[in-house]
Short mmCIF file of C-alpha atoms in Angstrom, two decimals:
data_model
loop_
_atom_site.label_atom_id
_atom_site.label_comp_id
_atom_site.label_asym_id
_atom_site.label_seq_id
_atom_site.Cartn_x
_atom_site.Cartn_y
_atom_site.Cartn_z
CA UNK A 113 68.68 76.46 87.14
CA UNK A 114 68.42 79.74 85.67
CA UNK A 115 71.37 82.13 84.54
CA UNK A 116 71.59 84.52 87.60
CA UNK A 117 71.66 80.70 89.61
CA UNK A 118 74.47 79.69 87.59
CA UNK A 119 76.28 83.08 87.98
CA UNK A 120 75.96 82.95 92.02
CA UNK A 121 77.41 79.67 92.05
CA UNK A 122 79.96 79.89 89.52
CA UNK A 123 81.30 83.05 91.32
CA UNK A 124 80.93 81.43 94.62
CA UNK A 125 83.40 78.09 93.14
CA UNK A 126 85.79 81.20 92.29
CA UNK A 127 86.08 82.90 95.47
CA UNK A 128 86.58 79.40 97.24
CA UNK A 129 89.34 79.17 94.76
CA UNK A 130 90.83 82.24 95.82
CA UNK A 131 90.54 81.56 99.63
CA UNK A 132 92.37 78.46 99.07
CA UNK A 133 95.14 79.98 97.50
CA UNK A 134 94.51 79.88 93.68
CA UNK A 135 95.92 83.27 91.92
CA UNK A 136 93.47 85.86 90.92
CA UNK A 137 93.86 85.14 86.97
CA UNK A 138 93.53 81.44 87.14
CA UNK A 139 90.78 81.24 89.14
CA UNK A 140 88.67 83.57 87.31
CA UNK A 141 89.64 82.59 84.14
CA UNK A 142 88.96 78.97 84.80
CA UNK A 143 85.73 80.31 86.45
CA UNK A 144 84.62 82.01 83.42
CA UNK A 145 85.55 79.35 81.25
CA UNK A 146 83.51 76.23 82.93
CA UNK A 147 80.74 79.32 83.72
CA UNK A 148 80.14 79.70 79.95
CA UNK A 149 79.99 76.16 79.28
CA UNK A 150 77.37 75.71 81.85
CA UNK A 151 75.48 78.79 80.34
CA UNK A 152 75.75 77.60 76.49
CA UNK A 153 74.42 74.09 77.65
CA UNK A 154 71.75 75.12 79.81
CA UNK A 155 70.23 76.44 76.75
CA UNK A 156 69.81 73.44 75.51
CA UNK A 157 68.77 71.90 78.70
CA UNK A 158 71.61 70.05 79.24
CA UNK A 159 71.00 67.69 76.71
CA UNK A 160 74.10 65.42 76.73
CA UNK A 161 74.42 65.70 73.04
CA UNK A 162 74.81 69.02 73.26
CA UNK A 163 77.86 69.06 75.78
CA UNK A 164 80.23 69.46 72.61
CA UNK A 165 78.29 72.30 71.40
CA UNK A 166 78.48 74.14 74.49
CA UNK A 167 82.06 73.40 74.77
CA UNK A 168 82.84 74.48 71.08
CA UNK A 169 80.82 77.70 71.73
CA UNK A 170 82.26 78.88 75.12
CA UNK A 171 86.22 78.18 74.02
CA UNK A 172 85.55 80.82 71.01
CA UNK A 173 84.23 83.53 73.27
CA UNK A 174 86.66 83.11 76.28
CA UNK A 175 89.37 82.55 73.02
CA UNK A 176 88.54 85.90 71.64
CA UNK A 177 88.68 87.56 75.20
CA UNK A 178 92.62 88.29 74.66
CA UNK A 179 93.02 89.92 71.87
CA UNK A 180 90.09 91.93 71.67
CA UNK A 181 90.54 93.38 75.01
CA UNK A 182 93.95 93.59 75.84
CA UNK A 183 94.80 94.94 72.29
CA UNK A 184 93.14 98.22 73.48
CA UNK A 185 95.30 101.10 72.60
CA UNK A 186 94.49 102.64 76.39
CA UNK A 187 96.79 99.52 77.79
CA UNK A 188 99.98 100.69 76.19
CA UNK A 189 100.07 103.25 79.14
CA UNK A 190 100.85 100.29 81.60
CA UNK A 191 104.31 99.28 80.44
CA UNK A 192 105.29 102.59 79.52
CA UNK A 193 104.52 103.95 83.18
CA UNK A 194 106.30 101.08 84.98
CA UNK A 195 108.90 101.24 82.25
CA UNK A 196 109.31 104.96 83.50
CA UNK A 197 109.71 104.02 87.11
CA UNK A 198 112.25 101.69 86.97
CA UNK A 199 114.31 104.08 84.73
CA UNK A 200 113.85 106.68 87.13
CA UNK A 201 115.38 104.28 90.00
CA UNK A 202 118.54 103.46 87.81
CA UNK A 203 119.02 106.78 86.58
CA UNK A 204 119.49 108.30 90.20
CA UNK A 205 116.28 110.41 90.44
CA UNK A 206 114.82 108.35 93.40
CA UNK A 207 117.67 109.24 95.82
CA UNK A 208 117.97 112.94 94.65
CA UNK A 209 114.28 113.23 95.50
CA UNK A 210 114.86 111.66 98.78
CA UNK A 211 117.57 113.96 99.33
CA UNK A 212 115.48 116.62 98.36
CA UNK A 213 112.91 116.64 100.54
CA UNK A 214 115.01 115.38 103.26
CA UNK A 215 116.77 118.58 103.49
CA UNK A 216 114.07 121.11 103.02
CA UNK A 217 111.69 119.24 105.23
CA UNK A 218 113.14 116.60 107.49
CA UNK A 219 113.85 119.50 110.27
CA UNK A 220 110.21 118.72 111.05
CA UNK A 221 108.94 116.40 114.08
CA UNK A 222 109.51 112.86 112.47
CA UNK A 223 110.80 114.91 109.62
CA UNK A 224 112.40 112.61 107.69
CA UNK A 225 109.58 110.24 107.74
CA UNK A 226 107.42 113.28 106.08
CA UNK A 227 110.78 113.70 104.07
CA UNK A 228 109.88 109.89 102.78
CA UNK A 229 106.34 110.22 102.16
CA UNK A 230 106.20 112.76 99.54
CA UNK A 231 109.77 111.11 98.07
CA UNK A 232 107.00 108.21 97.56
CA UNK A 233 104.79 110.73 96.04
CA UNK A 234 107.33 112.83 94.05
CA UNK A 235 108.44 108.88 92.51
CA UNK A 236 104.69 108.29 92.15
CA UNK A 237 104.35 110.87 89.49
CA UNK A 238 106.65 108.81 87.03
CA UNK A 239 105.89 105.18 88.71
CA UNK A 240 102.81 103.48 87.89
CA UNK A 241 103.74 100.77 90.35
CA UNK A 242 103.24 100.85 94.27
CA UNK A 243 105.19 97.28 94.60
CA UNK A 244 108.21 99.32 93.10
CA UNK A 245 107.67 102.47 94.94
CA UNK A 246 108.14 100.63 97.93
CA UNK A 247 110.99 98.29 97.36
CA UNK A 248 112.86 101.15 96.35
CA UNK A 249 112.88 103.53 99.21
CA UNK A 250 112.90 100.42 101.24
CA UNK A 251 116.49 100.21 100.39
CA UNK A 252 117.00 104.50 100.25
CA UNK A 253 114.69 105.96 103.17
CA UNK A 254 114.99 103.07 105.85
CA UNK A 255 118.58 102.78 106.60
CA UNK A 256 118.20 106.86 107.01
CA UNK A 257 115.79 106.47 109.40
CA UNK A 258 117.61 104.03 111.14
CA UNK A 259 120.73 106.03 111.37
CA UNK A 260 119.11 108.51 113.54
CA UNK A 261 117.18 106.08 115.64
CA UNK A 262 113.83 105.79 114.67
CA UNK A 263 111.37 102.96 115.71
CA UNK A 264 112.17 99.91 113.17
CA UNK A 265 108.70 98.89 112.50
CA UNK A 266 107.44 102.49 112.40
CA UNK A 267 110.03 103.60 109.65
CA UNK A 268 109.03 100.25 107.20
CA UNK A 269 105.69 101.13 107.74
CA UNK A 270 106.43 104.65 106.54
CA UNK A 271 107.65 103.27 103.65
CA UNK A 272 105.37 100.54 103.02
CA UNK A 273 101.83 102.82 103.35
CA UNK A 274 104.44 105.76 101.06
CA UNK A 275 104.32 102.94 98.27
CA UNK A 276 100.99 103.23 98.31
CA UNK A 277 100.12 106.96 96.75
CA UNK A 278 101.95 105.26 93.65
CA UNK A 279 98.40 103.61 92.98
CA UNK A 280 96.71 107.24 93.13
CA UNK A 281 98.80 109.58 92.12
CA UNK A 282 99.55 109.76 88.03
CA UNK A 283 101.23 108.06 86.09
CA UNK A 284 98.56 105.24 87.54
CA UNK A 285 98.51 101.76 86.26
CA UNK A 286 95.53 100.69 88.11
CA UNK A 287 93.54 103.91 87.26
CA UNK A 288 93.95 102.75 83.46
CA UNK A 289 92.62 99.24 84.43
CA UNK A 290 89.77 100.88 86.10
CA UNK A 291 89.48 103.04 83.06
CA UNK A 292 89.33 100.29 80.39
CA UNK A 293 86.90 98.27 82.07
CA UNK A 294 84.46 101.10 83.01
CA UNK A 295 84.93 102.09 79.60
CA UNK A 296 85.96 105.70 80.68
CA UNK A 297 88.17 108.83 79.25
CA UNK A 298 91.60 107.78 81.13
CA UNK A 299 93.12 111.32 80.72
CA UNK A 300 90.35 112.67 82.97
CA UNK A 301 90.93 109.82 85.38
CA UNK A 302 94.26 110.30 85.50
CA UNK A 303 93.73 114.21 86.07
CA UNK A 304 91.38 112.99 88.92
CA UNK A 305 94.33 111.29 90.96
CA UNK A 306 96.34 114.69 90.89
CA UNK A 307 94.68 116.11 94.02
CA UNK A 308 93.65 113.22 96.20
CA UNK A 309 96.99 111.64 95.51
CA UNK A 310 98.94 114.78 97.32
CA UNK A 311 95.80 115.17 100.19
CA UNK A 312 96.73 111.81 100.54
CA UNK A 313 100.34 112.83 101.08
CA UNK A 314 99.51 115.35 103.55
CA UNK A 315 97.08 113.28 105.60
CA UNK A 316 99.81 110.74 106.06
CA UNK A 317 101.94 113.64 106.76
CA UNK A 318 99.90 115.25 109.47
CA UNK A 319 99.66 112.04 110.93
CA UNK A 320 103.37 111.48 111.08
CA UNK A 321 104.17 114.98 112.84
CA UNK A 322 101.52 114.58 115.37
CA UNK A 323 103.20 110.78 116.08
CA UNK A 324 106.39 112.15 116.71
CA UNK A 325 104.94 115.22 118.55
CA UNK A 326 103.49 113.14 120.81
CA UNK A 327 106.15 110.88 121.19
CA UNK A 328 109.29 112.17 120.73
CA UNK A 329 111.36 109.19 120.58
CA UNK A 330 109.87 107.88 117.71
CA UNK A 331 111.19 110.36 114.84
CA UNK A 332 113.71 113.13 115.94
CA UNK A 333 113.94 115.90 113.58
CA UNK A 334 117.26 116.23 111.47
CA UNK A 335 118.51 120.00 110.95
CA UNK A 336 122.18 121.68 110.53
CA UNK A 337 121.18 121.82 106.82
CA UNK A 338 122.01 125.28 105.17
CA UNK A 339 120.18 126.77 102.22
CA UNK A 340 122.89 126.66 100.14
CA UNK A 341 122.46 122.82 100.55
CA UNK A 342 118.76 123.04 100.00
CA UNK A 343 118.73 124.84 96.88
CA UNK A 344 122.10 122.53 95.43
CA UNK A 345 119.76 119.57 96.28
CA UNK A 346 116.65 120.78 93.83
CA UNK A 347 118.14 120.75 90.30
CA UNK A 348 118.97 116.60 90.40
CA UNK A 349 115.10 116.35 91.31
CA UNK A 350 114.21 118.76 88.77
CA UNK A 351 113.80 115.58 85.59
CA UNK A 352 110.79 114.16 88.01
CA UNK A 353 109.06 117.67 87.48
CA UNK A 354 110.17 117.76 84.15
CA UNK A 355 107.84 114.12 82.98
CA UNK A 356 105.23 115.36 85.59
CA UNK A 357 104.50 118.56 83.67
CA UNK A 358 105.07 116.32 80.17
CA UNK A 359 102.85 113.67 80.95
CA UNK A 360 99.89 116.67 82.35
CA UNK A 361 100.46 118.32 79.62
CA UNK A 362 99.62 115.47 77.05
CA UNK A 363 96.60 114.45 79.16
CA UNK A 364 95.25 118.50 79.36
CA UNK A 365 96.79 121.44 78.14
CA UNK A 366 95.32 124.11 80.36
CA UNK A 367 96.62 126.46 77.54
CA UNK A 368 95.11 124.86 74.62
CA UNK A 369 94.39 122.14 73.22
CA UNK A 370 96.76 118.90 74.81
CA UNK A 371 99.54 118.12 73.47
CA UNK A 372 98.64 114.11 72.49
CA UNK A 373 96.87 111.45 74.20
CA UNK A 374 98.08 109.73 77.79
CA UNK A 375 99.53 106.94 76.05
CA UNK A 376 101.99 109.13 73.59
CA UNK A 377 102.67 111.13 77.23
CA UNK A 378 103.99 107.61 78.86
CA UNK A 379 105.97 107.18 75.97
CA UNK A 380 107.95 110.81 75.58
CA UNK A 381 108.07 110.59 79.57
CA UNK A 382 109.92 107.51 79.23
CA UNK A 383 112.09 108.59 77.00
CA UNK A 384 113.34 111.32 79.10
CA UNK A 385 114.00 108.96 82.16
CA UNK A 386 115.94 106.78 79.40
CA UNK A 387 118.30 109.71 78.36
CA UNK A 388 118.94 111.06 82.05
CA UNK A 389 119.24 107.45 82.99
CA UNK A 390 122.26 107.09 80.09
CA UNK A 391 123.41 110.58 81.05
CA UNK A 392 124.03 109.79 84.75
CA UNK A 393 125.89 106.46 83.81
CA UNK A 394 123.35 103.67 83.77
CA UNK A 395 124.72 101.22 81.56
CA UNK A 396 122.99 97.59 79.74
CA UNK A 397 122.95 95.92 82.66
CA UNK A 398 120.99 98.12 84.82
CA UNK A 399 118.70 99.10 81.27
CA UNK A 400 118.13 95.43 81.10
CA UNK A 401 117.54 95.05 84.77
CA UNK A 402 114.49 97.84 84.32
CA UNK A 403 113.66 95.82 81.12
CA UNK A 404 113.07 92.65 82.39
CA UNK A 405 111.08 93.94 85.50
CA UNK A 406 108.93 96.11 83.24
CA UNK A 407 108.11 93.21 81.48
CA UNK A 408 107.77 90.82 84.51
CA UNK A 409 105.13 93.34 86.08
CA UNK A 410 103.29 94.30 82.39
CA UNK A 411 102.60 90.51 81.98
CA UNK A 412 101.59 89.79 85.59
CA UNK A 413 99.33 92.64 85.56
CA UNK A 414 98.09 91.23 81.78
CA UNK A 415 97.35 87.79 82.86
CA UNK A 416 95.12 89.13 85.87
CA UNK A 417 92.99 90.84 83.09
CA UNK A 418 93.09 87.97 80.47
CA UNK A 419 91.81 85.87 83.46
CA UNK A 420 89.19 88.28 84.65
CA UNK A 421 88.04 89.62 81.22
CA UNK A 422 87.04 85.84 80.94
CA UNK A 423 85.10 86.14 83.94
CA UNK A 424 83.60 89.48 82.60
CA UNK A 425 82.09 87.51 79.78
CA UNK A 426 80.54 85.07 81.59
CA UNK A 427 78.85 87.44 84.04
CA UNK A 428 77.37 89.33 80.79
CA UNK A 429 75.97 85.91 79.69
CA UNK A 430 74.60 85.90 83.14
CA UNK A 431 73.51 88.91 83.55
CA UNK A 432 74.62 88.63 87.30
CA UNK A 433 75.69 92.69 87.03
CA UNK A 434 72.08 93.59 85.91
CA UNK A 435 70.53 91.84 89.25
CA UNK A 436 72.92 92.88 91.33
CA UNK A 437 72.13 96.70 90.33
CA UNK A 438 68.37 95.93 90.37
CA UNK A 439 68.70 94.37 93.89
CA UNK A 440 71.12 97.43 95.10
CA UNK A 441 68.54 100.25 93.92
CA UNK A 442 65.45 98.27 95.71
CA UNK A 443 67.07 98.14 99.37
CA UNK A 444 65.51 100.99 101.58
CA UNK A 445 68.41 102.74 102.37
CA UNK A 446 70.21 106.04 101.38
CA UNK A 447 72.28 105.70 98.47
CA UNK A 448 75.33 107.55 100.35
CA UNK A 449 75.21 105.12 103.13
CA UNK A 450 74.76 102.06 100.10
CA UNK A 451 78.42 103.59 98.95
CA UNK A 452 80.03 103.70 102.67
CA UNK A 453 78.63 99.57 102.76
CA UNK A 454 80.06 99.29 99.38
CA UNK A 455 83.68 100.52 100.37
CA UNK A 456 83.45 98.88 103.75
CA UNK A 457 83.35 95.97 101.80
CA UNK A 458 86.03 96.67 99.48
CA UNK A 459 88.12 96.83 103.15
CA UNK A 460 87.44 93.51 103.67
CA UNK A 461 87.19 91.99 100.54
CA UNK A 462 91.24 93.75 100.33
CA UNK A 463 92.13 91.57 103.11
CA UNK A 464 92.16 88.76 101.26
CA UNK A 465 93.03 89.50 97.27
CA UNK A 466 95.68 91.99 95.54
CA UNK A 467 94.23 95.41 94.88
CA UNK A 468 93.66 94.99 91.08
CA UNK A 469 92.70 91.59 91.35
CA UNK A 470 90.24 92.63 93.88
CA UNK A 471 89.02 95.36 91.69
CA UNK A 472 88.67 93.27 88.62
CA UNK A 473 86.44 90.83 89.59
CA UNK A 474 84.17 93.46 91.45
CA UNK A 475 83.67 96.12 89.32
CA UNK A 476 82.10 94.48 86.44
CA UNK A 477 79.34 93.85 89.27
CA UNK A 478 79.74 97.03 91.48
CA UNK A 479 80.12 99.80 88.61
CA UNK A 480 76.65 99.40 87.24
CA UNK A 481 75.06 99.15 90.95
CA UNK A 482 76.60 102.63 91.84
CA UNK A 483 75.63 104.25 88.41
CA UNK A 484 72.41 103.01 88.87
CA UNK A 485 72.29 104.34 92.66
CA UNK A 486 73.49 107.69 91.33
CA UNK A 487 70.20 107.73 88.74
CA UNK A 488 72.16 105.89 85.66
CA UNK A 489 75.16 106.66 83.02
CA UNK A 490 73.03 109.79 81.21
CA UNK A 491 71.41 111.07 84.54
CA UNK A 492 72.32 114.70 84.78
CA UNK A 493 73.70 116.47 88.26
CA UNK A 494 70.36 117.82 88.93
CA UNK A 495 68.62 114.64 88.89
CA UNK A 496 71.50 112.21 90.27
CA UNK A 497 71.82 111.19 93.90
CA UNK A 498 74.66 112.42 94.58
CA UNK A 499 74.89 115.16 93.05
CA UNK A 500 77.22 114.97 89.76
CA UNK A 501 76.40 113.10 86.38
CA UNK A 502 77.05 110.06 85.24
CA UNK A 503 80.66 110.95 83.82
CA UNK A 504 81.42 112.51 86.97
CA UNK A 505 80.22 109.55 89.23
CA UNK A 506 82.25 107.22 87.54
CA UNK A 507 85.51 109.17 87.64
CA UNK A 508 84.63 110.06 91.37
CA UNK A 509 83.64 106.41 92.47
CA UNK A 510 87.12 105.33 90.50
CA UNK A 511 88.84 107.32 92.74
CA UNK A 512 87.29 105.72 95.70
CA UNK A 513 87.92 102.32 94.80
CA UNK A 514 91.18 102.64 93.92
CA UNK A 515 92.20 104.73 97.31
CA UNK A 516 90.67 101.57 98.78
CA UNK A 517 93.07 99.35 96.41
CA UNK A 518 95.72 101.83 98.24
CA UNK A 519 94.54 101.27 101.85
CA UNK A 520 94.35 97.11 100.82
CA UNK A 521 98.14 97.15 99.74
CA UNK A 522 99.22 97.57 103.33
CA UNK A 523 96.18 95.42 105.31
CA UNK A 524 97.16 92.13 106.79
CA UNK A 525 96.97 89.08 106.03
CA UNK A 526 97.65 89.88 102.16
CA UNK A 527 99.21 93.62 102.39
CA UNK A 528 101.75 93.17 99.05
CA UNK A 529 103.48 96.56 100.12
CA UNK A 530 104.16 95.20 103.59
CA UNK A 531 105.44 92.00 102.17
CA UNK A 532 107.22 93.63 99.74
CA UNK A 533 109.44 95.65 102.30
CA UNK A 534 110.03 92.77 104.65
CA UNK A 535 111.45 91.18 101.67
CA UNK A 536 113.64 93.88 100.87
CA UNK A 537 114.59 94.09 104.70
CA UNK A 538 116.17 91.14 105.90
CA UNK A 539 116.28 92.93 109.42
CA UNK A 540 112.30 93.63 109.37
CA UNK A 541 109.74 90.76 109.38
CA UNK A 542 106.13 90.69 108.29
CA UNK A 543 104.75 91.32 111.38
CA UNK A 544 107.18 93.85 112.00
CA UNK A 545 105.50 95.90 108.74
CA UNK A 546 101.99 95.48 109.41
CA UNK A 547 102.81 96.53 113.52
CA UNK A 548 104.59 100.00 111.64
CA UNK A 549 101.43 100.85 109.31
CA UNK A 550 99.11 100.56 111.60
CA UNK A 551 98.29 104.68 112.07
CA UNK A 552 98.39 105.20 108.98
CA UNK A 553 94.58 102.78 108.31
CA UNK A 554 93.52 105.71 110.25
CA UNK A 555 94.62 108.72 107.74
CA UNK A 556 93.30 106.44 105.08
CA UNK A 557 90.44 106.28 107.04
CA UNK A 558 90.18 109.93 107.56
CA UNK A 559 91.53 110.54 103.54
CA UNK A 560 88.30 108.52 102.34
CA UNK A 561 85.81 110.24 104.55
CA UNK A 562 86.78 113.45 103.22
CA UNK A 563 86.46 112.08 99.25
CA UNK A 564 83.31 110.73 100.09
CA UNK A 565 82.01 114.35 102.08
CA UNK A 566 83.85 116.55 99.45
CA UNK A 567 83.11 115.23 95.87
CA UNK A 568 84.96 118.36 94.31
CA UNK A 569 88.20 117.57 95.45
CA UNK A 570 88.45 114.72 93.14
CA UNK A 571 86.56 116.37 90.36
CA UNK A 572 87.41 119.72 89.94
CA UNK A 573 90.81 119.11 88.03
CA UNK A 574 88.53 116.59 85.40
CA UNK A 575 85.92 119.30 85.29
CA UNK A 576 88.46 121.79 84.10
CA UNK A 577 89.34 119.34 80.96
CA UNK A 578 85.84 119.80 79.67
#
């Protein structure tokens, strides 16, 4: 049995695992583990002797996995963008952006559901986490939408698909995963989720306004609001703008040179939540509240890449990512309809495992298969297949994967975000959730298409940064 053998049937063993229930960073990591025991042994052709050896060998290279990895300064963002999230939701900033945008927009057909979705995206900007995004205006934007008389499911799916742009739009905590194991600049990554994070917004948007245009019981439009009251709701949303522009400004500095890296950004950003958070009365229970949720999410998110990183290793060893992008380039198709497959399958695949999970165990396999279908990491835009250079391929195809992370978050059976706000909801069950997000696959749908057909939208901002 040679290594690409062992690597099918190793990987195979781990997806059963997951099917049946194992988490993400336990099955891969146990994967990896008995995968680069089998690998060390068959070199020595099993020899039963030699068992020991193996053993010996593989528990010093998936033992030096942790550190080596995770230490990476790049990973410091995570905790400091969640960090900033949960700050933001104790210190007030969530509800005066709801408010906000509730009464300059929610006149609107279905209004104040548009009034929620780019809440969701104005929260997204200092929350790295979609889980978060969504519990929280679970408990602001639903019982508004209530009030009025919208359709139950309809409102939590609102919510639930809002949650998502948090996975897009910057501060992202999943674009830095994608970053650090691509092994790509995260600053132009995160510039990258700027625009297709609000097109995302509007898409959903659209979609909302034509619902309720259509039918008209579904989100009546809220008005009687004067613009005295509009312009006395801006200035408690105005510290959201305020780390937005901080945390863009340390990532590129269309001025000059930036002002430090992404991670020092996080940092200073979450500062600022901290002091507005003291300043509007949070006190140490609510500080260790956001504390101990930072750090419940940091370490879950952690253990998934301790887990996977083993995996990783293993799949080096077997050089099962090699094949797969030998295999990928020799199929007699066009690579743009290769990509479409690709993200088709990410669909599925997102039906059954969490989004970074999900990306995490695929991309050490899918990254070099789309590089290679582009022409390779040093083709230039002349040469490439689709018409960018390496760089720009992988910071496009990032983009892609992770708005497919997004559209996975709210896809039954395993749709976190819809979980997340039936838990929130006693009133609302599962089913309830997934029946309310239902349009939106289709501006997700329509919101991929256009990435895929219009390549500049996602680069142009990382093209300015040089």
């Amino acid at each position: 049995m040679d290594s690409i053998e062992i690597g099918l049937w190793v990987t195979g063993g781990m997806l059963v695992m997951v099917v049946l229930g194992m988490r993400v960073a336990f099955a891969a990591g146990m994967a990896g583990f008995v995968g680069l025991i089998i690998i060390f042994w068959s070199k020595k052709d099993f020899g039963g002797e030699d068992f020991a050896w193996a053993l010996t060998v593989a528990t010093k290279t998936a033992g030096q996995v942790p550190h080596s990895k995770v230490s990476a300064h790049a990973l410091s963002l995570i905790p400091t963008f969640i960090l900033i999230g949960y700050l933001a939701y104790y210190a007030g900033l969530t509800r005066a952006m709801f408010e906000a945008a509730k009464r300059w927009i929610a006149w609107l057909p279905g209004g104040l559901a548009v009034s929620t979705v780019f809440a969701t995206a104005g929260f997204a900007a200092v929350s790295g986490a979609s889980v978060a995004t969504a519990a929280v205006f679970a408990r602001i934007a639903i019982p508004e939408m209530l009030k009025i008389g919208y359709n139950k499911p309809f409102a939590a799916g609102v919510v639930a698909a809002g949650g998502t742009l948090a996975s897009l739009i910057p501060p992202s905590a999943i674009l830095v995963i994608y970053a650090i194991i691509v092994e790509q600049d995260v600053g132009k990554l995160l510039l990258a989720g700027f625009i297709p994070g609000a097109f995302s917004a509007l898409v959903y948007a659209a979609l909302i306004v034509g619902i309720a245009v259509i039918f008209k019981s579904v989100g009546p439009p809220v008005t009687g609001y004067t613009w005295k009251e509009r312009f006395v709701s801006l200035p408690p949303a105005l510290p959201i703008v305020a780390v937005v522009v901080i945390i863009i400004f340390f990532v590129y500095n269309p001025f000059g040179d930036a002002w430090g890296t992404p991670t020092e950004g996080g940092a200073v950003g979450a500062f600022i939540v901290f002091l507005m958070a003291l300043y509007r009365g949070m006190r140490w229970k609510e500080l260790k509240s956001a504390l101990i949720e930072t750090a419940k999410l940091t370490v879950m998110i952690f253990t998934i890449i301790w887990g996977v990183l083993i995996y990783v290793r293993f799949l080096g060893f077997a050089d099962l990512p090699g094949a797969f992008a030998d295999w990928i380039t020799s199929l007699e198709m066009s690579p743009m309809l290769i990509l479409v497959c690709i993200l088709l399958a990410y669909a599925v695949l997102g039906m059954f495992m969490d989004a970074i999970g999900m990306l995490l165990l695929t991309l050490p396999v899918v990254y070099p298969a789309v590089m290679a279908l582009n022409g390779g990491e040093m083709v230039s835009a002349a040469d490439s297949a689709f018409g960018m250079n390496g760089t720009m391929c992988a910071i496009w195809f990032g983009i892609l994967v992770v708005k497919m992370a997004e559209f996975c978050l709210i896809t039954p059976p395993i749709g976190l975000n819809c979980f997340v706000v039936a838990g929130v909801r006693p009133d609302l069950s599962v089913q309830d959730v997934f029946k309310g997000v239902t349009p939106f696959f289709i501006a997700d749908a329509v919101t991929i298409g256009l990435l895929v057909t219009f390549p500049w939208i996602v680069l142009w901002l990382p093209s300015l940064a040089g």
